[in-house]
Amino acid sequence: MAVTWLLVPFTRSQEIALAAMKTLVVDHPLVAHKLTALRDVRTDSPTFRRLADELVTLLAYEATRDVRVVDATVSTPVAPAHGVRLARPAPLVVPILRAGLGMLDGMTRLLPTAEVGFLGMIRDEGTLKAQTYATRLPEDLSGRQCYVLDPMLATGGTLAAAIQLLFERGAEDVTAICLLAAPEGLAYMEQVFTDSGNPVRVVTAALDERLNEHGYIVPGLGDAGDRLYGVV
Ligand code: URA
């Protein structure tokens, strides 16, 4: 996992293709501006929530670039116009509780007809392994495009477990939207999804330096759940 990927001179957004997945680091001044304010330790919870919400909408715009559509024709007051509408089945948006909940409104603002499933996952702070404590998802996800919301792609354990669960239920392709990613997490995702045969995309506002010994992203933004909702 080379940090030199970031040196590839893409003009707008940096797309990094790995063997089994693609990572898009969205390179846009508004994204960078909001992310900088989000990282700032002085940013209070109400402002953090608003910024995260706005940031997700910007990331969602890029993340939905491959959303499936079908041809559609409408009549304008003047003449028929050929266009598209979202294909069925509707995309499924899956926030990973609890921090992913802070990304839901920003996502559904852009994709209001999407259905929403929920996954409650918690990281054991000792082992850094993910445990599922709540699942509210359709049993059959055949043919579905899924968008997983998880603000921090740190070790990758939680996100990979969530995505595997979606594929086990028949999801067609999965895009993860993360505010931040660590190189270690992307490497883990690559390892898990290599040869899986299922397309996985990660869309993020930044690829940070590394994880620290506590599994936190450096420089990161701290604990996303705590900053959104307080320490409860
Ligand atoms: N989860 C967080 O909330 N922050 C990190 O830096 C890593 C995991």
PDB file of C-alpha atoms and ligand atoms in Angstrom:
ATOM      1  CA  MET A   1       0.000   0.000   0.000  1.00  0.00           C
ATOM      2  CA  ALA A   2       1.968   2.930  -1.232  1.00  0.00           C
ATOM      3  CA  VAL A   3       1.424   6.504  -0.218  1.00  0.00           C
ATOM      4  CA  THR A   4       2.932   7.306  -3.615  1.00  0.00           C
ATOM      5  CA  TRP A   5      -0.510   6.544  -5.064  1.00  0.00           C
ATOM      6  CA  LEU A   6      -1.407  10.033  -3.985  1.00  0.00           C
ATOM      7  CA  LEU A   7       1.346  11.418  -6.154  1.00  0.00           C
ATOM      8  CA  VAL A   8      -0.394  10.237  -9.297  1.00  0.00           C
ATOM      9  CA  PRO A   9      -1.230  13.576 -10.933  1.00  0.00           C
ATOM     10  CA  PHE A  10      -4.965  13.350 -11.393  1.00  0.00           C
ATOM     11  CA  THR A  11      -6.425  16.772 -11.985  1.00  0.00           C
ATOM     12  CA  ARG A  12      -9.763  16.399 -10.183  1.00  0.00           C
ATOM     13  CA  SER A  13     -10.295  13.221  -8.193  1.00  0.00           C
ATOM     14  CA  GLN A  14      -7.765  10.528  -7.622  1.00  0.00           C
ATOM     15  CA  GLU A  15      -8.929   7.064  -8.556  1.00  0.00           C
ATOM     16  CA  ILE A  16      -6.774   4.249  -7.312  1.00  0.00           C
ATOM     17  CA  ALA A  17      -7.490   0.852  -8.828  1.00  0.00           C
ATOM     18  CA  LEU A  18      -6.454  -2.154  -6.795  1.00  0.00           C
ATOM     19  CA  ALA A  19      -6.853  -5.743  -7.877  1.00  0.00           C
ATOM     20  CA  ALA A  20     -10.339  -6.181  -6.468  1.00  0.00           C
ATOM     21  CA  MET A  21     -11.493  -2.755  -5.553  1.00  0.00           C
ATOM     22  CA  LYS A  22     -11.267   0.866  -6.505  1.00  0.00           C
ATOM     23  CA  THR A  23     -10.618   3.773  -4.192  1.00  0.00           C
ATOM     24  CA  LEU A  24     -11.608   7.284  -5.098  1.00  0.00           C
ATOM     25  CA  VAL A  25     -10.083  10.136  -3.110  1.00  0.00           C
ATOM     26  CA  VAL A  26     -12.308  13.065  -3.952  1.00  0.00           C
ATOM     27  CA  ASP A  27     -10.115  16.027  -4.747  1.00  0.00           C
ATOM     28  CA  HIS A  28     -12.273  19.150  -4.557  1.00  0.00           C
ATOM     29  CA  PRO A  29     -11.635  22.417  -2.718  1.00  0.00           C
ATOM     30  CA  LEU A  30     -15.017  22.346  -0.977  1.00  0.00           C
ATOM     31  CA  VAL A  31     -14.394  18.811   0.245  1.00  0.00           C
ATOM     32  CA  ALA A  32     -10.938  19.808   1.514  1.00  0.00           C
ATOM     33  CA  HIS A  33     -12.327  22.941   3.200  1.00  0.00           C
ATOM     34  CA  LYS A  34     -15.096  21.092   5.030  1.00  0.00           C
ATOM     35  CA  LEU A  35     -12.782  18.240   5.981  1.00  0.00           C
ATOM     36  CA  THR A  36     -10.253  20.654   7.480  1.00  0.00           C
ATOM     37  CA  ALA A  37     -12.950  22.235   9.660  1.00  0.00           C
ATOM     38  CA  LEU A  38     -14.208  18.760  10.619  1.00  0.00           C
ATOM     39  CA  ARG A  39     -10.751  17.686  11.764  1.00  0.00           C
ATOM     40  CA  ASP A  40     -10.294  20.787  13.933  1.00  0.00           C
ATOM     41  CA  VAL A  41     -10.444  19.817  17.608  1.00  0.00           C
ATOM     42  CA  ARG A  42     -12.222  23.125  18.335  1.00  0.00           C
ATOM     43  CA  THR A  43     -15.219  22.182  16.148  1.00  0.00           C
ATOM     44  CA  ASP A  44     -18.205  21.504  18.415  1.00  0.00           C
ATOM     45  CA  SER A  45     -20.702  18.654  17.916  1.00  0.00           C
ATOM     46  CA  PRO A  46     -23.474  20.667  16.206  1.00  0.00           C
ATOM     47  CA  THR A  47     -20.987  22.082  13.702  1.00  0.00           C
ATOM     48  CA  PHE A  48     -19.331  18.696  13.271  1.00  0.00           C
ATOM     49  CA  ARG A  49     -22.716  17.120  12.435  1.00  0.00           C
ATOM     50  CA  ARG A  50     -23.526  19.823   9.892  1.00  0.00           C
ATOM     51  CA  LEU A  51     -20.112  19.575   8.226  1.00  0.00           C
ATOM     52  CA  ALA A  52     -20.237  15.779   8.083  1.00  0.00           C
ATOM     53  CA  ASP A  53     -23.688  16.004   6.518  1.00  0.00           C
ATOM     54  CA  GLU A  54     -22.515  18.456   3.848  1.00  0.00           C
ATOM     55  CA  LEU A  55     -19.361  16.482   3.168  1.00  0.00           C
ATOM     56  CA  VAL A  56     -21.289  13.248   2.641  1.00  0.00           C
ATOM     57  CA  THR A  57     -23.518  14.894   0.053  1.00  0.00           C
ATOM     58  CA  LEU A  58     -20.434  15.949  -1.895  1.00  0.00           C
ATOM     59  CA  LEU A  59     -18.908  12.463  -1.615  1.00  0.00           C
ATOM     60  CA  ALA A  60     -22.230  10.861  -2.527  1.00  0.00           C
ATOM     61  CA  TYR A  61     -22.257  12.791  -5.792  1.00  0.00           C
ATOM     62  CA  GLU A  62     -19.058  10.986  -6.819  1.00  0.00           C
ATOM     63  CA  ALA A  63     -20.037   7.691  -5.213  1.00  0.00           C
ATOM     64  CA  THR A  64     -23.237   7.437  -7.251  1.00  0.00           C
ATOM     65  CA  ARG A  65     -21.542   8.011 -10.581  1.00  0.00           C
ATOM     66  CA  ASP A  66     -22.214   4.342 -11.487  1.00  0.00           C
ATOM     67  CA  VAL A  67     -25.720   4.120 -10.071  1.00  0.00           C
ATOM     68  CA  ARG A  68     -27.869   2.090 -12.447  1.00  0.00           C
ATOM     69  CA  VAL A  69     -30.396   3.952 -14.569  1.00  0.00           C
ATOM     70  CA  VAL A  70     -32.862   3.013 -17.283  1.00  0.00           C
ATOM     71  CA  ASP A  71     -33.991   5.056 -20.256  1.00  0.00           C
ATOM     72  CA  ALA A  72     -37.081   7.158 -19.680  1.00  0.00           C
ATOM     73  CA  THR A  73     -39.008   9.603 -21.795  1.00  0.00           C
ATOM     74  CA  VAL A  74     -41.057  12.492 -20.440  1.00  0.00           C
ATOM     75  CA  SER A  75     -43.050  15.201 -22.112  1.00  0.00           C
ATOM     76  CA  THR A  76     -41.871  18.724 -21.537  1.00  0.00           C
ATOM     77  CA  PRO A  77     -44.367  21.531 -22.288  1.00  0.00           C
ATOM     78  CA  VAL A  78     -42.693  21.641 -25.697  1.00  0.00           C
ATOM     79  CA  ALA A  79     -41.760  18.127 -26.828  1.00  0.00           C
ATOM     80  CA  PRO A  80     -40.814  14.634 -25.673  1.00  0.00           C
ATOM     81  CA  ALA A  81     -37.436  14.511 -23.905  1.00  0.00           C
ATOM     82  CA  HIS A  82     -35.349  11.386 -23.579  1.00  0.00           C
ATOM     83  CA  GLY A  83     -33.610  10.905 -20.263  1.00  0.00           C
ATOM     84  CA  VAL A  84     -33.094   8.343 -17.522  1.00  0.00           C
ATOM     85  CA  ARG A  85     -34.495   7.362 -14.155  1.00  0.00           C
ATOM     86  CA  LEU A  86     -33.024   5.219 -11.406  1.00  0.00           C
ATOM     87  CA  ALA A  87     -33.360   1.479 -12.112  1.00  0.00           C
ATOM     88  CA  ARG A  88     -35.225  -0.936  -9.850  1.00  0.00           C
ATOM     89  CA  PRO A  89     -34.543  -2.421  -7.366  1.00  0.00           C
ATOM     90  CA  ALA A  90     -33.803   0.835  -5.583  1.00  0.00           C
ATOM     91  CA  PRO A  91     -30.279   1.237  -4.221  1.00  0.00           C
ATOM     92  CA  LEU A  92     -29.833   0.330  -0.577  1.00  0.00           C
ATOM     93  CA  VAL A  93     -28.048   2.701   1.791  1.00  0.00           C
ATOM     94  CA  VAL A  94     -26.576   1.062   4.900  1.00  0.00           C
ATOM     95  CA  PRO A  95     -25.184   3.251   7.676  1.00  0.00           C
ATOM     96  CA  ILE A  96     -23.020   1.360  10.142  1.00  0.00           C
ATOM     97  CA  LEU A  97     -24.203   2.367  13.613  1.00  0.00           C
ATOM     98  CA  ARG A  98     -23.432   4.444  15.410  1.00  0.00           C
ATOM     99  CA  ALA A  99     -21.200   6.923  13.596  1.00  0.00           C
ATOM    100  CA  GLY A 100     -22.558   6.041  10.138  1.00  0.00           C
ATOM    101  CA  LEU A 101     -25.905   7.455  11.216  1.00  0.00           C
ATOM    102  CA  GLY A 102     -24.349  10.914  11.050  1.00  0.00           C
ATOM    103  CA  MET A 103     -23.903  10.352   7.312  1.00  0.00           C
ATOM    104  CA  LEU A 104     -27.423   9.164   6.475  1.00  0.00           C
ATOM    105  CA  ASP A 105     -29.218  12.457   5.829  1.00  0.00           C
ATOM    106  CA  GLY A 106     -26.394  13.720   3.638  1.00  0.00           C
ATOM    107  CA  MET A 107     -26.703  10.559   1.525  1.00  0.00           C
ATOM    108  CA  THR A 108     -30.488  10.322   1.240  1.00  0.00           C
ATOM    109  CA  ARG A 109     -30.676  14.018   0.343  1.00  0.00           C
ATOM    110  CA  LEU A 110     -29.008  13.023  -2.913  1.00  0.00           C
ATOM    111  CA  LEU A 111     -30.708   9.639  -3.275  1.00  0.00           C
ATOM    112  CA  PRO A 112     -34.172  10.121  -1.718  1.00  0.00           C
ATOM    113  CA  THR A 113     -35.714   6.999  -3.291  1.00  0.00           C
ATOM    114  CA  ALA A 114     -33.057   4.685  -1.852  1.00  0.00           C
ATOM    115  CA  GLU A 115     -34.088   2.194   0.796  1.00  0.00           C
ATOM    116  CA  VAL A 116     -32.231   2.214   4.084  1.00  0.00           C
ATOM    117  CA  GLY A 117     -30.957  -0.784   6.033  1.00  0.00           C
ATOM    118  CA  PHE A 118     -29.079  -0.673   9.321  1.00  0.00           C
ATOM    119  CA  LEU A 119     -26.069  -2.518  10.649  1.00  0.00           C
ATOM    120  CA  GLY A 120     -24.954  -2.121  14.245  1.00  0.00           C
ATOM    121  CA  MET A 121     -21.285  -2.946  14.560  1.00  0.00           C
ATOM    122  CA  ILE A 122     -18.829  -2.190  17.287  1.00  0.00           C
ATOM    123  CA  ARG A 123     -15.078  -2.441  17.318  1.00  0.00           C
ATOM    124  CA  ASP A 124     -13.595  -4.308  20.265  1.00  0.00           C
ATOM    125  CA  GLU A 125     -10.982  -1.786  21.398  1.00  0.00           C
ATOM    126  CA  GLY A 126      -8.714  -4.601  22.622  1.00  0.00           C
ATOM    127  CA  THR A 127      -8.652  -6.825  19.555  1.00  0.00           C
ATOM    128  CA  LEU A 128      -9.823  -4.118  17.094  1.00  0.00           C
ATOM    129  CA  LYS A 129     -12.159  -6.825  15.670  1.00  0.00           C
ATOM    130  CA  ALA A 130     -15.709  -5.968  14.553  1.00  0.00           C
ATOM    131  CA  GLN A 131     -18.771  -7.435  16.282  1.00  0.00           C
ATOM    132  CA  THR A 132     -22.301  -7.182  14.891  1.00  0.00           C
ATOM    133  CA  TYR A 133     -24.952  -6.287  17.470  1.00  0.00           C
ATOM    134  CA  ALA A 134     -27.891  -5.316  15.220  1.00  0.00           C
ATOM    135  CA  THR A 135     -28.965  -6.154  11.670  1.00  0.00           C
ATOM    136  CA  ARG A 136     -31.943  -4.682   9.869  1.00  0.00           C
ATOM    137  CA  LEU A 137     -31.470  -5.543   6.206  1.00  0.00           C
ATOM    138  CA  PRO A 138     -33.539  -7.211   3.478  1.00  0.00           C
ATOM    139  CA  GLU A 139     -32.825 -10.967   3.429  1.00  0.00           C
ATOM    140  CA  ASP A 140     -32.436 -10.908  -0.336  1.00  0.00           C
ATOM    141  CA  LEU A 141     -30.206  -8.245  -1.821  1.00  0.00           C
ATOM    142  CA  SER A 142     -30.018  -9.876  -5.279  1.00  0.00           C
ATOM    143  CA  GLY A 143     -29.173  -7.337  -7.927  1.00  0.00           C
ATOM    144  CA  ARG A 144     -28.925  -4.477  -5.438  1.00  0.00           C
ATOM    145  CA  GLN A 145     -26.397  -1.726  -5.534  1.00  0.00           C
ATOM    146  CA  CYS A 146     -25.485  -0.927  -1.940  1.00  0.00           C
ATOM    147  CA  TYR A 147     -23.899   2.155  -0.381  1.00  0.00           C
ATOM    148  CA  VAL A 148     -22.318   1.590   3.023  1.00  0.00           C
ATOM    149  CA  LEU A 149     -21.751   4.614   5.236  1.00  0.00           C
ATOM    150  CA  ASP A 150     -18.839   4.400   7.654  1.00  0.00           C
ATOM    151  CA  PRO A 151     -16.973   7.610   8.484  1.00  0.00           C
ATOM    152  CA  MET A 152     -13.611   6.110   9.427  1.00  0.00           C
ATOM    153  CA  LEU A 153     -11.948   3.363   7.384  1.00  0.00           C
ATOM    154  CA  ALA A 154      -9.284   2.558   9.980  1.00  0.00           C
ATOM    155  CA  THR A 155      -8.260  -1.120  10.223  1.00  0.00           C
ATOM    156  CA  GLY A 156     -10.935  -2.030   7.676  1.00  0.00           C
ATOM    157  CA  GLY A 157     -12.280  -4.833   9.882  1.00  0.00           C
ATOM    158  CA  THR A 158     -15.735  -3.351  10.433  1.00  0.00           C
ATOM    159  CA  LEU A 159     -16.230  -2.222   6.870  1.00  0.00           C
ATOM    160  CA  ALA A 160     -15.033  -5.501   5.358  1.00  0.00           C
ATOM    161  CA  ALA A 161     -17.342  -7.501   7.657  1.00  0.00           C
ATOM    162  CA  ALA A 162     -20.288  -5.287   6.701  1.00  0.00           C
ATOM    163  CA  ILE A 163     -19.598  -5.611   2.988  1.00  0.00           C
ATOM    164  CA  GLN A 164     -19.167  -9.386   3.231  1.00  0.00           C
ATOM    165  CA  LEU A 165     -22.565  -9.624   4.894  1.00  0.00           C
ATOM    166  CA  LEU A 166     -24.152  -7.674   2.024  1.00  0.00           C
ATOM    167  CA  PHE A 167     -22.533  -9.933  -0.572  1.00  0.00           C
ATOM    168  CA  GLU A 168     -23.687 -13.034   1.336  1.00  0.00           C
ATOM    169  CA  ARG A 169     -27.230 -11.722   0.878  1.00  0.00           C
ATOM    170  CA  GLY A 170     -26.753 -11.284  -2.875  1.00  0.00           C
ATOM    171  CA  ALA A 171     -25.739  -7.627  -3.241  1.00  0.00           C
ATOM    172  CA  GLU A 172     -24.486  -6.862  -6.741  1.00  0.00           C
ATOM    173  CA  ASP A 173     -21.889  -4.248  -6.006  1.00  0.00           C
ATOM    174  CA  VAL A 174     -20.988  -2.233  -2.952  1.00  0.00           C
ATOM    175  CA  THR A 175     -19.656   1.289  -2.600  1.00  0.00           C
ATOM    176  CA  ALA A 176     -18.400   2.446   0.787  1.00  0.00           C
ATOM    177  CA  ILE A 177     -18.451   6.142   1.576  1.00  0.00           C
ATOM    178  CA  CYS A 178     -15.926   7.115   4.249  1.00  0.00           C
ATOM    179  CA  LEU A 179     -14.929  10.562   5.433  1.00  0.00           C
ATOM    180  CA  LEU A 180     -11.364   9.365   5.989  1.00  0.00           C
ATOM    181  CA  ALA A 181      -9.322   6.279   5.152  1.00  0.00           C
ATOM    182  CA  ALA A 182      -6.035   4.878   6.417  1.00  0.00           C
ATOM    183  CA  PRO A 183      -3.602   3.012   4.135  1.00  0.00           C
ATOM    184  CA  GLU A 184      -3.759  -0.004   6.485  1.00  0.00           C
ATOM    185  CA  GLY A 185      -7.534  -0.207   6.094  1.00  0.00           C
ATOM    186  CA  LEU A 186      -7.395  -0.043   2.329  1.00  0.00           C
ATOM    187  CA  ALA A 187      -4.709  -2.756   2.289  1.00  0.00           C
ATOM    188  CA  TYR A 188      -6.914  -4.978   4.454  1.00  0.00           C
ATOM    189  CA  MET A 189      -9.917  -4.405   2.197  1.00  0.00           C
ATOM    190  CA  GLU A 190      -7.820  -5.298  -0.826  1.00  0.00           C
ATOM    191  CA  GLN A 191      -6.709  -8.505   0.840  1.00  0.00           C
ATOM    192  CA  VAL A 192     -10.275  -9.501   1.760  1.00  0.00           C
ATOM    193  CA  PHE A 193     -11.867  -8.673  -1.566  1.00  0.00           C
ATOM    194  CA  THR A 194      -9.131  -9.867  -3.926  1.00  0.00           C
ATOM    195  CA  ASP A 195     -10.616 -12.667  -6.010  1.00  0.00           C
ATOM    196  CA  SER A 196     -13.980 -12.218  -4.324  1.00  0.00           C
ATOM    197  CA  GLY A 197     -15.479 -11.546  -7.745  1.00  0.00           C
ATOM    198  CA  ASN A 198     -17.589  -8.717  -6.376  1.00  0.00           C
ATOM    199  CA  PRO A 199     -16.874  -5.095  -7.200  1.00  0.00           C
ATOM    200  CA  VAL A 200     -16.090  -2.906  -4.182  1.00  0.00           C
ATOM    201  CA  ARG A 201     -15.480   0.841  -4.321  1.00  0.00           C
ATOM    202  CA  VAL A 202     -14.342   3.142  -1.547  1.00  0.00           C
ATOM    203  CA  VAL A 203     -15.024   6.850  -1.885  1.00  0.00           C
ATOM    204  CA  THR A 204     -13.312   9.063   0.656  1.00  0.00           C
ATOM    205  CA  ALA A 205     -12.399  12.696   1.270  1.00  0.00           C
ATOM    206  CA  ALA A 206      -8.788  11.876   2.187  1.00  0.00           C
ATOM    207  CA  LEU A 207      -6.277   9.091   2.548  1.00  0.00           C
ATOM    208  CA  ASP A 208      -4.425   9.855   5.780  1.00  0.00           C
ATOM    209  CA  GLU A 209      -0.946   8.861   6.933  1.00  0.00           C
ATOM    210  CA  ARG A 210      -1.390   5.790   9.141  1.00  0.00           C
ATOM    211  CA  LEU A 211      -3.025   4.240  12.183  1.00  0.00           C
ATOM    212  CA  ASN A 212      -1.629   4.820  15.652  1.00  0.00           C
ATOM    213  CA  GLU A 213      -1.172   2.078  18.276  1.00  0.00           C
ATOM    214  CA  HIS A 214      -4.814   2.512  19.382  1.00  0.00           C
ATOM    215  CA  GLY A 215      -6.169   2.020  15.879  1.00  0.00           C
ATOM    216  CA  TYR A 216      -6.948   5.706  15.378  1.00  0.00           C
ATOM    217  CA  ILE A 217      -6.324   7.384  12.054  1.00  0.00           C
ATOM    218  CA  VAL A 218      -3.444   9.901  12.081  1.00  0.00           C
ATOM    219  CA  PRO A 219      -3.962  12.807  11.761  1.00  0.00           C
ATOM    220  CA  GLY A 220      -7.633  11.793  11.454  1.00  0.00           C
ATOM    221  CA  LEU A 221     -10.315  13.595  13.401  1.00  0.00           C
ATOM    222  CA  GLY A 222     -10.530  11.563  16.592  1.00  0.00           C
ATOM    223  CA  ASP A 223     -13.490   9.339  17.447  1.00  0.00           C
ATOM    224  CA  ALA A 224     -16.136  10.134  14.853  1.00  0.00           C
ATOM    225  CA  GLY A 225     -19.003   8.770  16.981  1.00  0.00           C
ATOM    226  CA  ASP A 226     -17.969  10.814  20.005  1.00  0.00           C
ATOM    227  CA  ARG A 227     -17.552  13.955  17.965  1.00  0.00           C
ATOM    228  CA  LEU A 228     -20.977  13.484  16.381  1.00  0.00           C
ATOM    229  CA  TYR A 229     -22.912  12.393  19.436  1.00  0.00           C
ATOM    230  CA  GLY A 230     -20.737  12.906  22.509  1.00  0.00           C
ATOM    231  CA  VAL A 231     -19.146  10.285  24.750  1.00  0.00           C
ATOM    232  CA  VAL A 232     -22.054   8.010  25.743  1.00  0.00           C
TER     233      VAL A 232
HETATM  234  N1  URA B   1     -12.821   5.185  14.477  1.00  0.00           N
HETATM  235  C1  URA B   1     -12.866   6.524  14.727  1.00  0.00           C
HETATM  236  O1  URA B   1     -13.899   7.066  15.102  1.00  0.00           O
HETATM  237  N2  URA B   1     -11.715   7.227  14.574  1.00  0.00           N
HETATM  238  C2  URA B   1     -10.565   6.682  14.163  1.00  0.00           C
HETATM  239  O2  URA B   1      -9.566   7.387  14.012  1.00  0.00           O
HETATM  240  C3  URA B   1     -10.549   5.287  13.908  1.00  0.00           C
HETATM  241  C4  URA B   1     -11.688   4.571  14.069  1.00  0.00           C
END
